[in-house]
CSV table of C-alpha atoms in Angstrom, one decimal:
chain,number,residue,atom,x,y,z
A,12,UNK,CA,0.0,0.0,0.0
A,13,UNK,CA,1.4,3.2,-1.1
A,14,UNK,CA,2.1,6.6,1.3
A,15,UNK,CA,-0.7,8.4,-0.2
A,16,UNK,CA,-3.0,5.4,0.1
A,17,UNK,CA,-2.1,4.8,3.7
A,18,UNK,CA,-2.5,8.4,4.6
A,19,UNK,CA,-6.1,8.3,2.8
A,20,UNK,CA,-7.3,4.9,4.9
A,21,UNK,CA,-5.9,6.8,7.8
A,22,UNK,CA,-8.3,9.7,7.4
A,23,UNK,CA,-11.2,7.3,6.9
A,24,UNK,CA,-10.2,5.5,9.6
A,25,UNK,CA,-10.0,8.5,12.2
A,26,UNK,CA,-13.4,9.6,10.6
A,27,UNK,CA,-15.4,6.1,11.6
A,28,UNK,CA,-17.6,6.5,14.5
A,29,UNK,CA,-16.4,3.3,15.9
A,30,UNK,CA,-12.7,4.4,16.3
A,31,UNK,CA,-11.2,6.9,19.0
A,32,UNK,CA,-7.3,7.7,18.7
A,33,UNK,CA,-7.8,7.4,22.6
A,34,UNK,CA,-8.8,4.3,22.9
A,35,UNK,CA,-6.3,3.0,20.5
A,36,UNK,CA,-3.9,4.7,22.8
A,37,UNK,CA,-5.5,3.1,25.9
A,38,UNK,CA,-5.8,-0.6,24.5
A,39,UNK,CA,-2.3,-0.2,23.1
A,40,UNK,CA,0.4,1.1,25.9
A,41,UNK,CA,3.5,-0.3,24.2
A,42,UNK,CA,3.1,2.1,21.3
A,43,UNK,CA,2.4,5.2,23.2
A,44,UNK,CA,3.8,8.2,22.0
A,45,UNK,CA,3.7,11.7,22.5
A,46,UNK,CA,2.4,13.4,19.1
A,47,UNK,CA,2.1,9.5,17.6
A,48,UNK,CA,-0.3,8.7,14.2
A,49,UNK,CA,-2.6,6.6,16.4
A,50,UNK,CA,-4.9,6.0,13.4
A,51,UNK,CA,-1.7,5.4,10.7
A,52,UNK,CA,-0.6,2.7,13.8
A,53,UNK,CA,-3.5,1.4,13.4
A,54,UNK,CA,-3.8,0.8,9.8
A,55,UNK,CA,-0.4,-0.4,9.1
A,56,UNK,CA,0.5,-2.4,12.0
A,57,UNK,CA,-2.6,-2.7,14.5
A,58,UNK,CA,-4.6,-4.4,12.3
A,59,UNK,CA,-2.2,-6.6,10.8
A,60,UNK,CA,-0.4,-7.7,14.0
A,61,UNK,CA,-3.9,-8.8,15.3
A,62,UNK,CA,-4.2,-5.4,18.1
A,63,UNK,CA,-7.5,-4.3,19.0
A,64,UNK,CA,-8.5,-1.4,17.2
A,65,UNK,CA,-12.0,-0.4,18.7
A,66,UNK,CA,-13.1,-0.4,22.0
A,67,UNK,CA,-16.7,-2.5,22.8
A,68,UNK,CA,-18.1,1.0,24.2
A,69,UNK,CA,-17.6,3.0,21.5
A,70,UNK,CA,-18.9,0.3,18.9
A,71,UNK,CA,-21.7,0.1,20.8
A,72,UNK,CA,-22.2,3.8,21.4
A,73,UNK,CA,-22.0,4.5,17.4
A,74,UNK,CA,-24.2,1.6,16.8
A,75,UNK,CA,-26.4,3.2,19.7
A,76,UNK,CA,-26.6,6.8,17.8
A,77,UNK,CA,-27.4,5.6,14.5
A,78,UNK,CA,-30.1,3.5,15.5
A,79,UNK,CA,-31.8,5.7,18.2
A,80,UNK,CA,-30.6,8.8,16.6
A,81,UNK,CA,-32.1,11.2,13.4
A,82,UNK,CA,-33.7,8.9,10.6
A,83,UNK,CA,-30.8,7.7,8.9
A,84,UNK,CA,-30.5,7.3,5.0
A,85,UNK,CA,-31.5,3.9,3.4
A,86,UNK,CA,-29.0,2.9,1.7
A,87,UNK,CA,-31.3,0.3,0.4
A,88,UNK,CA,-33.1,2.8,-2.0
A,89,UNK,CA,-29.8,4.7,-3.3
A,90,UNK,CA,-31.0,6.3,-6.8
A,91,UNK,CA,-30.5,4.6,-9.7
A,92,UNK,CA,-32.9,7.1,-11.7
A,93,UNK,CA,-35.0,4.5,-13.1
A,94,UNK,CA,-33.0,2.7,-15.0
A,95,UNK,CA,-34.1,-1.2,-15.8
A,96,UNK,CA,-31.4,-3.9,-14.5
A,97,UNK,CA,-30.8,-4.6,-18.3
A,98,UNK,CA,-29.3,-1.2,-19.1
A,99,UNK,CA,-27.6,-0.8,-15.8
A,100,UNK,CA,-26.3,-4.6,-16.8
A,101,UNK,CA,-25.1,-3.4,-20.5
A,102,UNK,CA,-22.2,-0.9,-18.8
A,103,UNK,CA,-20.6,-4.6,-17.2
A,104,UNK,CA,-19.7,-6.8,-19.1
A,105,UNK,CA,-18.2,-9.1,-16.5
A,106,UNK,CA,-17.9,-8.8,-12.5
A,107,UNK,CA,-14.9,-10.7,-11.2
A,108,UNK,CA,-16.2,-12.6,-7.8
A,109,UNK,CA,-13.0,-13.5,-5.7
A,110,UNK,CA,-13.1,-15.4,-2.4
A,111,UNK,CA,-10.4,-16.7,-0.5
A,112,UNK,CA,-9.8,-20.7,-1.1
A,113,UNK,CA,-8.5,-20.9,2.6
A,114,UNK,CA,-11.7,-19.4,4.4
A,115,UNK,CA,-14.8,-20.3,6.1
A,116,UNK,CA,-17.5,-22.1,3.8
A,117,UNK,CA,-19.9,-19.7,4.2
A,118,UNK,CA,-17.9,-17.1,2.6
A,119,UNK,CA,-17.8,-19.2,-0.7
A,120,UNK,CA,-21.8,-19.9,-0.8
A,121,UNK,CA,-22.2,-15.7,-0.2
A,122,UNK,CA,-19.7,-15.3,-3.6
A,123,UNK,CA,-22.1,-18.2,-4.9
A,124,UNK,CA,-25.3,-16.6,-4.3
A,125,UNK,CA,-24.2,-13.3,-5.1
A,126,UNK,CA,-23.0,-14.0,-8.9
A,127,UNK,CA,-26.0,-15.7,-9.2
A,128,UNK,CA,-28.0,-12.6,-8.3
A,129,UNK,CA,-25.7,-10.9,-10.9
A,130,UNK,CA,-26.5,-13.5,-13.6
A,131,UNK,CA,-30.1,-13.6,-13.0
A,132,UNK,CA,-29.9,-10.2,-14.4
A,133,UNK,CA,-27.8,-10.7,-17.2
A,134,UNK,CA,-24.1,-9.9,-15.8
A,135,UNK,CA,-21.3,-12.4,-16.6
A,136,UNK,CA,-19.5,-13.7,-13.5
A,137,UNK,CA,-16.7,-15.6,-12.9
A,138,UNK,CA,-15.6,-16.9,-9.6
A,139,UNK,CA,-11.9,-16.7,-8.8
A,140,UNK,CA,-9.5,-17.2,-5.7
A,141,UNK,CA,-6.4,-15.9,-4.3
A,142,UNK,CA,-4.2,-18.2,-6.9
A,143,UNK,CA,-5.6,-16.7,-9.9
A,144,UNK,CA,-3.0,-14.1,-11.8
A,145,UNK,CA,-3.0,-10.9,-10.7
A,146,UNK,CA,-3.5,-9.4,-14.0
A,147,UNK,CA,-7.6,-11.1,-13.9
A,148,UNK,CA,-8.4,-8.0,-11.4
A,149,UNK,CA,-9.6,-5.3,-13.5
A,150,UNK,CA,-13.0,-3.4,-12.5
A,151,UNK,CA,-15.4,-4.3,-11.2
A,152,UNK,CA,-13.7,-6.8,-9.1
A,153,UNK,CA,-15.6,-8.0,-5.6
A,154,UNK,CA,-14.0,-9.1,-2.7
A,155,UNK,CA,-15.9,-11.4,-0.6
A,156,UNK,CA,-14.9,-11.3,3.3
A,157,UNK,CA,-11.6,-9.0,2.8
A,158,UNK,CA,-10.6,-10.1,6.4
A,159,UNK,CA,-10.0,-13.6,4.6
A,160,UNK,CA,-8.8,-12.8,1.0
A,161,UNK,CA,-6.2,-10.4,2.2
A,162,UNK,CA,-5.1,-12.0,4.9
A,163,UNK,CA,-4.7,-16.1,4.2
A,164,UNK,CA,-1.9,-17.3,2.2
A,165,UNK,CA,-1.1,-15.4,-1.2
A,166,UNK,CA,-4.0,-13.1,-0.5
A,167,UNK,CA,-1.6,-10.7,1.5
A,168,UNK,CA,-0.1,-10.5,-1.8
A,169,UNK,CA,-3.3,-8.8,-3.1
A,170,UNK,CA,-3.4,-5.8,-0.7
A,171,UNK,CA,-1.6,-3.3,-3.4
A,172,UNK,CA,-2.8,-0.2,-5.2
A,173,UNK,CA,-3.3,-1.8,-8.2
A,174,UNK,CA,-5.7,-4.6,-6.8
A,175,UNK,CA,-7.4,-1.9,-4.2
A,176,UNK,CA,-8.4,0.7,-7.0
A,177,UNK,CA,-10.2,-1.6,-8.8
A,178,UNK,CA,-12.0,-3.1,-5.9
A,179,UNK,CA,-14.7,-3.7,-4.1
A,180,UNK,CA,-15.2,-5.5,-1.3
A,181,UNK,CA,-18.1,-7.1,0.3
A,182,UNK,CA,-17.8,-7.5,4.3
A,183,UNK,CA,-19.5,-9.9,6.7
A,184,UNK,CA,-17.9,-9.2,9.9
A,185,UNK,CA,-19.2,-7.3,13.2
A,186,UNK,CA,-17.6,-4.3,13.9
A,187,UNK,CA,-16.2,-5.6,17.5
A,188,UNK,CA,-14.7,-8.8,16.5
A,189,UNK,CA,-10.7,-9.0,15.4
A,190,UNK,CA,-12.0,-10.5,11.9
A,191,UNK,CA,-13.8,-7.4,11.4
A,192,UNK,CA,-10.0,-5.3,12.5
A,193,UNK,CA,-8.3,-8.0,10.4
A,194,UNK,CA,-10.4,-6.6,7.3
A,195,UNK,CA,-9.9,-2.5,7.6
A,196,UNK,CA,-6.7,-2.0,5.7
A,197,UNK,CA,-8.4,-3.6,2.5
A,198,UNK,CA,-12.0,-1.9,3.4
A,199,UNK,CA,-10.9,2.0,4.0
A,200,UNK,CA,-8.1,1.2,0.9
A,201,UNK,CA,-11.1,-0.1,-1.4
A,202,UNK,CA,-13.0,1.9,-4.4
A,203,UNK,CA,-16.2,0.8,-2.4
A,204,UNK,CA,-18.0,-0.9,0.2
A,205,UNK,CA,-20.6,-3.2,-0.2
A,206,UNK,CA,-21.7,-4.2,3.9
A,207,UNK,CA,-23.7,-6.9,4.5
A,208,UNK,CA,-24.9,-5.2,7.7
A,209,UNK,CA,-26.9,-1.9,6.9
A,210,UNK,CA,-25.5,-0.1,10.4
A,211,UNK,CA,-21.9,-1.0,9.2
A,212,UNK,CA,-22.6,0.5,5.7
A,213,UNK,CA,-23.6,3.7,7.0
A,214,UNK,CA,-20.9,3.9,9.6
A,215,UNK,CA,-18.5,3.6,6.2
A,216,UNK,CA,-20.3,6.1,4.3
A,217,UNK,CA,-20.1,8.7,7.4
A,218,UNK,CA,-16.5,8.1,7.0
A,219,UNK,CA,-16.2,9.3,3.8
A,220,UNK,CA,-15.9,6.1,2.1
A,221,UNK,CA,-18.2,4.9,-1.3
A,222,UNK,CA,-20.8,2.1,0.8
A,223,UNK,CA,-24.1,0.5,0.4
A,224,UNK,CA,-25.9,-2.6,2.2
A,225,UNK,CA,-27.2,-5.4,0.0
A,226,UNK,CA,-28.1,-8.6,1.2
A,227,UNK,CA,-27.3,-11.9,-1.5
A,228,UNK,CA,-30.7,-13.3,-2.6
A,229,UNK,CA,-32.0,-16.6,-1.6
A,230,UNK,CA,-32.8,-19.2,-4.4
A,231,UNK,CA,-35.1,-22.5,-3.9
A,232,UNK,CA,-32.2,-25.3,-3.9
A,233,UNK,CA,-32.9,-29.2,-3.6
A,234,UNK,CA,-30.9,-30.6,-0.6
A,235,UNK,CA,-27.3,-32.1,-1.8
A,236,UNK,CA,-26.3,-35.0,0.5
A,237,UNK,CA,-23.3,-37.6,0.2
A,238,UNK,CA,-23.3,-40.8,1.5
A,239,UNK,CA,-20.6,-39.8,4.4
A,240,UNK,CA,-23.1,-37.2,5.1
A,241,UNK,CA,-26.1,-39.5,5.9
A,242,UNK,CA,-23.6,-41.5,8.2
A,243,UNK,CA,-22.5,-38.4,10.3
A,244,UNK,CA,-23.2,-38.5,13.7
A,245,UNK,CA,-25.5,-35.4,14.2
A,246,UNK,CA,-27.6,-37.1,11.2
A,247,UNK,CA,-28.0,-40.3,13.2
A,248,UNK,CA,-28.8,-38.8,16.4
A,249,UNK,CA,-32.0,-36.9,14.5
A,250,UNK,CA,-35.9,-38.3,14.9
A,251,UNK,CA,-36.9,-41.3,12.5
A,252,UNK,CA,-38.7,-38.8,10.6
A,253,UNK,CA,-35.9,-36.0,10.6
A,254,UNK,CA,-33.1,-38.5,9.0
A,255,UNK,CA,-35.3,-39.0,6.0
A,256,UNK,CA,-33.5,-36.8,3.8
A,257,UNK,CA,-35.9,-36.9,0.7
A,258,UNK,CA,-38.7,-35.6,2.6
A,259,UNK,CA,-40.4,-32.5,2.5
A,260,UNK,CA,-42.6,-31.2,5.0
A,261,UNK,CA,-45.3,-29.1,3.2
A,262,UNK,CA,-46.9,-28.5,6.4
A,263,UNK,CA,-45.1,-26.4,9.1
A,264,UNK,CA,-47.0,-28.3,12.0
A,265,UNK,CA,-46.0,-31.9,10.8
A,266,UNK,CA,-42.1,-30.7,10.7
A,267,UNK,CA,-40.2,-33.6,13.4
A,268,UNK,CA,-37.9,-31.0,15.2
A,269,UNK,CA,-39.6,-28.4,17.4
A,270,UNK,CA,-36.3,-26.1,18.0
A,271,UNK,CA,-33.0,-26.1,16.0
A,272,UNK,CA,-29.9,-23.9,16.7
A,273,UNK,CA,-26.3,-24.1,15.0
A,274,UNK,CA,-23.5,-21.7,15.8
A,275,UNK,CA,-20.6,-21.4,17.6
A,276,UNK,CA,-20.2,-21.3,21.6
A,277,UNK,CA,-19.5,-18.2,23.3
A,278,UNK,CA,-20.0,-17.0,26.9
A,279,UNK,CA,-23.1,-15.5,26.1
A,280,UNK,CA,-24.2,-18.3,24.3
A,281,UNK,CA,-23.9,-20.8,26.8
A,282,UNK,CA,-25.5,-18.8,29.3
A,283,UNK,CA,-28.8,-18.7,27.5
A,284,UNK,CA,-29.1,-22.5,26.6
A,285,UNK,CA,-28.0,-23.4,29.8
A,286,UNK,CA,-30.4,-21.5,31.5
A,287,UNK,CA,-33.0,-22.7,29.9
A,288,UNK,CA,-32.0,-26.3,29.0
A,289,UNK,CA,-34.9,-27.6,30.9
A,290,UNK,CA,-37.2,-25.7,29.5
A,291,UNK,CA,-36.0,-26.9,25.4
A,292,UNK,CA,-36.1,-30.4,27.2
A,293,UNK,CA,-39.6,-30.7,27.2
A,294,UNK,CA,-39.2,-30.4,22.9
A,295,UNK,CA,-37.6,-32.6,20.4
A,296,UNK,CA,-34.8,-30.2,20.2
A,297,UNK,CA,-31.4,-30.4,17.7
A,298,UNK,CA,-28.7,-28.2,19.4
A,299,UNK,CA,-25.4,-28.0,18.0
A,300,UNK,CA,-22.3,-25.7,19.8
A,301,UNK,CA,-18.9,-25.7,17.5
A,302,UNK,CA,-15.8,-24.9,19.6
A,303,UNK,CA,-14.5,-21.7,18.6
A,304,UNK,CA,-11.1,-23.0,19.2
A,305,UNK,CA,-11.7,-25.3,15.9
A,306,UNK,CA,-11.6,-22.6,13.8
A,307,UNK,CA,-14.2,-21.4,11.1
A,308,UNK,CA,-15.5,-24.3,8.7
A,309,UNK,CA,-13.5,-25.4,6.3
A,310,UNK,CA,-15.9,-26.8,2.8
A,311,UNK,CA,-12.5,-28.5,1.9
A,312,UNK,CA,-12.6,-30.7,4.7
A,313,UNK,CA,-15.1,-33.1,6.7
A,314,UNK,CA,-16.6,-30.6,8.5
A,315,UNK,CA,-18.0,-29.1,5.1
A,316,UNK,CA,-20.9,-31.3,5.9
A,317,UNK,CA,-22.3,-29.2,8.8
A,318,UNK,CA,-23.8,-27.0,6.7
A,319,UNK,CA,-25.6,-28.9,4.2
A,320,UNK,CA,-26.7,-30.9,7.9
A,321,UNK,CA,-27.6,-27.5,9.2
A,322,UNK,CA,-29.6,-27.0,6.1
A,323,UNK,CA,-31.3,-30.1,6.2
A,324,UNK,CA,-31.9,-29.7,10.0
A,325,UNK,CA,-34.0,-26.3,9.5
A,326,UNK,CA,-36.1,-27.7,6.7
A,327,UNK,CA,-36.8,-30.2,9.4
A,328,UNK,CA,-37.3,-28.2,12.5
A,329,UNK,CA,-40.4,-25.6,13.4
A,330,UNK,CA,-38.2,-23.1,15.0
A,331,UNK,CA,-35.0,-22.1,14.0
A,332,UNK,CA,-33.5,-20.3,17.1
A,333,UNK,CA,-31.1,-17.2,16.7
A,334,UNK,CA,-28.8,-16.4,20.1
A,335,UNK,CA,-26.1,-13.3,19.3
A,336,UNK,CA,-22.7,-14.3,20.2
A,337,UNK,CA,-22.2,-11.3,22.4
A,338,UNK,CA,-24.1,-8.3,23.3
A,339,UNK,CA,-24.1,-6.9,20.0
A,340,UNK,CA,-27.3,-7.5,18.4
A,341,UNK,CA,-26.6,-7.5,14.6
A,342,UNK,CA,-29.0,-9.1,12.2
A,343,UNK,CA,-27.8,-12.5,11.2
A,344,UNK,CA,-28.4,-13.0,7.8
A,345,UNK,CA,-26.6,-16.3,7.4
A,346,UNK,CA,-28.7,-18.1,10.4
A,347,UNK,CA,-31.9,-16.2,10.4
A,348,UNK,CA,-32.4,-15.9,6.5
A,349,UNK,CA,-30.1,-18.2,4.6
A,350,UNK,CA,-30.5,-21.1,6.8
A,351,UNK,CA,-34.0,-20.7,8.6
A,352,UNK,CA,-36.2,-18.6,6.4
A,353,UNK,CA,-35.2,-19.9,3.3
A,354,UNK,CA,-35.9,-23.4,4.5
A,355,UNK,CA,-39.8,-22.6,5.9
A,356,UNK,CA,-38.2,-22.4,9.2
A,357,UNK,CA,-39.8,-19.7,11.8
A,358,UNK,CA,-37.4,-17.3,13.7
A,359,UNK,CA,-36.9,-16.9,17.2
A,360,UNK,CA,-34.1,-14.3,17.4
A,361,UNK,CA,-33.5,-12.1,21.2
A,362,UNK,CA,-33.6,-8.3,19.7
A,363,UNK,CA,-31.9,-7.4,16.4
A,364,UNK,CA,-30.6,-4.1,15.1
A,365,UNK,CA,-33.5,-2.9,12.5
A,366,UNK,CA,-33.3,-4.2,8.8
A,367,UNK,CA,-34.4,-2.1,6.0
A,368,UNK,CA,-37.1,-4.7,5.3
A,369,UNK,CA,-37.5,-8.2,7.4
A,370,UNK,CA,-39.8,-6.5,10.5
A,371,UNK,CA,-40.5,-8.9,13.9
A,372,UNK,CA,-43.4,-9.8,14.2
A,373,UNK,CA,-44.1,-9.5,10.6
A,374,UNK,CA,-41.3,-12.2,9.2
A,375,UNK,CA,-39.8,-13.1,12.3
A,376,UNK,CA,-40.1,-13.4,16.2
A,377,UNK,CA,-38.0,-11.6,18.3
A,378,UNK,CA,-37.7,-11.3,22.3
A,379,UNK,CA,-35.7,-11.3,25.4
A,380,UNK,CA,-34.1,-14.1,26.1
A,381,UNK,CA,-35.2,-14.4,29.3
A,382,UNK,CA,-38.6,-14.9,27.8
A,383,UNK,CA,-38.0,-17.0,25.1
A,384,UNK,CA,-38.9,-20.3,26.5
A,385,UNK,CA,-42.9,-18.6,27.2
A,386,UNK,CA,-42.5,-17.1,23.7
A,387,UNK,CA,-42.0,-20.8,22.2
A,388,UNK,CA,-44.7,-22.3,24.5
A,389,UNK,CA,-47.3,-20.1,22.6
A,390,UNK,CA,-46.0,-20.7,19.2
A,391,UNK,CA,-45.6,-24.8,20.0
A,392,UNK,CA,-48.9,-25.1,22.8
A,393,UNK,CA,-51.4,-22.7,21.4
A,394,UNK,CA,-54.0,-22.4,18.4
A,395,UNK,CA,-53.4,-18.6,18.5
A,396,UNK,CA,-49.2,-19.3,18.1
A,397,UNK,CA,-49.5,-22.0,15.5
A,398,UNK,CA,-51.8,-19.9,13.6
A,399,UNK,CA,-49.7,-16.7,13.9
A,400,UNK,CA,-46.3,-18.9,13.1
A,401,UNK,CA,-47.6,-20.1,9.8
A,402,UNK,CA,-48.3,-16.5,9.0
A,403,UNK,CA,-44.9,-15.1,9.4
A,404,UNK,CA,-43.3,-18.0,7.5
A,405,UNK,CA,-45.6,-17.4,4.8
A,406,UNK,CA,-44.8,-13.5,5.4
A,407,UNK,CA,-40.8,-14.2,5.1
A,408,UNK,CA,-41.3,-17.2,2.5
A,409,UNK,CA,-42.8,-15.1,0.5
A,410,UNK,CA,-40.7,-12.1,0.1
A,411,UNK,CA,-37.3,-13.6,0.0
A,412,UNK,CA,-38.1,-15.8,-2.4
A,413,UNK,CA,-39.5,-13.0,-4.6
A,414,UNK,CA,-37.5,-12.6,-7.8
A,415,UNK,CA,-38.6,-9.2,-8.6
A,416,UNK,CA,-37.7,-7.8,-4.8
A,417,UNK,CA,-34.3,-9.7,-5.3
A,418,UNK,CA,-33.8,-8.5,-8.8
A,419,UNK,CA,-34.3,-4.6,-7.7
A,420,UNK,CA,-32.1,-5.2,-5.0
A,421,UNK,CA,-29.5,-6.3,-7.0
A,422,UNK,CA,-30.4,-3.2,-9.5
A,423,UNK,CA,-29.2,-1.0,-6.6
A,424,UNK,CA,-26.1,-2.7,-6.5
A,425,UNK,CA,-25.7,-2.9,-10.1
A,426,UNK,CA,-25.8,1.3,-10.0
A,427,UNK,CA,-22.9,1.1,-7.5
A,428,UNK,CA,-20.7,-0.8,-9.2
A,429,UNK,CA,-21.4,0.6,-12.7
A,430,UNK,CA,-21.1,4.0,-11.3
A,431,UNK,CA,-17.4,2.4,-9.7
A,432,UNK,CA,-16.7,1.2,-13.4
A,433,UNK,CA,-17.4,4.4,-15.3
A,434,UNK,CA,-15.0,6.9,-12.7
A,435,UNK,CA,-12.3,4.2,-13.1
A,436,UNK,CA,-12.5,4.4,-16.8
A,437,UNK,CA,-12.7,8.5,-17.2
């Protein structure tokens, strides 16, 4: 990264919400200097070396302000002054998807979904990894998960001016975890942002950098099992009716798991489910806690078959729960849309940040945890709950699977990257 590049990411980086030169200086005594580049540090060292750049107050306080603060813009509805997908699609003639080949799985079906929400509109794609030549990145490129790309094997290679001004990169991370810290040279050094968090988005654009939210759209995909998979041990520990992998349940009431929850253990986590393990007890439950000292999942290996089981799982269960890792209460896409609502699941999250268009109560349930357990016992025990669950899966069935919501979505996005393409070309 070049002087004048570094000096620009510096400024940005000073200018996010989330970042105070103070804290830096507090979390970081060994560098303390009198009249030091806190935010430079930061940038060029802090973030490499794996420091703390943020402090968990001051994430939380800028998440706190945009959310209870002035009406913020919605980046969802950037103008695009009506022009049709096709016309917007005609300035691109090919989007360069890159994802790093030595990430976590989830990152490689985002780059999937994505290009195809790009094809579905007529844009060539071609996915690529950190092994392809150099010389393939010319704009658009996108970035999927730039904590991963640019930091794992040859991807350090790719954090240079010439890669940088031609991307774009799309982040998944929370603001307060190292991933997210990991990620920031290759972010602020980008052409643009794309966020898969609206809050983040914003907190980018505030800082002066090109950023938009948009979510990948969810296709209707048959299930894709191997015969290793069948034989797994979570699979074999399911209901009769639950290991029957060819079986669809049309009906939300005849579905063999009441509850479902996959995701990582934290503190947090295991405070909640333990807690209220007696009450789950009481429903054929499918609870699975991954150490987070194993690392994220790897597709290359055997533990690629936890998500398609995951998958499977939630087409099987009633309720698919949602428990934040920590006390920062993001929207998660991956859990609550890719993998519950996009398999006729129903939602049970504790309180989210707002999204631009997926409302509790209207496509998912949200509330305390501490109330949960009554929460479910209405949904599961009464007329009133079962009736009010089957609307909101209908409610959230019905608009992610709607091409023509997806497709104007992906107009937006369209806008932002042709609008990239044409100021690189001039």
């Amino acid at each position: 990264m070049s002087p004048a590049l570094a000096d620009k990411c510096a400024q940005r980086l000073s200018n996010l919400r989330c970042f105070n030169e103070r804290d830096y200086f507090d979390l970081q005594p060994d560098v303390r200097t009198a009249g030091a580049d806190y935010a430079g540090h930061a940038l060029l060292y802090g973030a490499t070396e794996g420091r703390a750049l943020f402090k968990r107050e001051t994430v939380a306080r800028a998440l706190g302000e945009m959310v209870n603060g002035r009406a913020r813009e919605n980046l969802d509805q950037e103008a695009c002054n009506g022009t049709s997908a096709a016309r917007i699609a005609s300035k691109i003639q090919c989007v360069n998807i890159y994802v790093s080949s030595r990430g976590n799985v989830f990152m490689n079906e985002i780059a999937a979904d994505l290009a195809e929400d790009l094809r579905q509109v007529g844009v060539e794609t071609k996915l690529l990894d950190e092994t392809a030549d150099m010389s393939t990145c010319v704009a658009p490129s996108l970035f999927i998960a730039p904590h991963e790309f640019f930091t794992l094997g040859r991807g350090v290679e790719w954090l240079r001016d010439e890669v940088l001004k031609h991307a774009i990169v799309y982040n998944t991370e929370q603001i307060q975890t190292p991933w997210f810290s990991r990620g920031i040279p290759a972010m602020l050094g980008a052409s643009g942002i794309i966020d898969i968090s609206p809050q983040t988005a914003q907190l980018f654009k505030d800082a002066g950098a090109r950023a938009m939210h948009w979510e990948p759209g969810i296709e209707r995909r048959k299930p894709s099992f191997s015969q290793t998979d069948l034989l797994h041990p979570l699979m074999r520990v399911l209901p009769k009716a639950a290991r029957d992998v060819a079986r669809t349940f049309d009906d939300w009431a005849d579905r063999p798991l009441d509850i479902s929850f996959f995701g990582t253990d934290s503190p947090r986590r295991d405070s909640v489910f333990g807690r209220h393990a007696g009450r789950f007890a009481d429903y054929s439950t499918c609870i699975y806690f991954r150490r987070q000292s194993l690392g994220p999942l790897d597709g290359n290996s055997a533990d690629g078959a936890l998500t398609r089981i995951a998958e499977h799982v939630s087409r099987c269960s009633k309720i698919s729960l949602n428990i934040h890792r920590d006390e920062f209460s993001y929207f998660e896409w991956h859990r609550m849309v890719r993998q519950g609502m996009a398999h006729g699941s129903l939602v049970v999250t504790d309180p989210c940040l707002p999204h631009p268009y997926l409302k509790p109560g209207v496509h998912f349930f949200q509330e305390e945890p501490r109330h949960i357990p009554n929460l479910i016992d209405w949904i599961l025990g009464s007329a009133d709950g079962q009736s009010k669950a089957s609307e909101v899966v209908a409610n959230a069935t019905s608009l992610i699977f709607d091409s023509r919501f997806r497709d104007e979505h992906t107009r937006v996005a369209l806008a932002f990257i042709a609008d990239h393409s044409s100021k690189k070309e001039k």
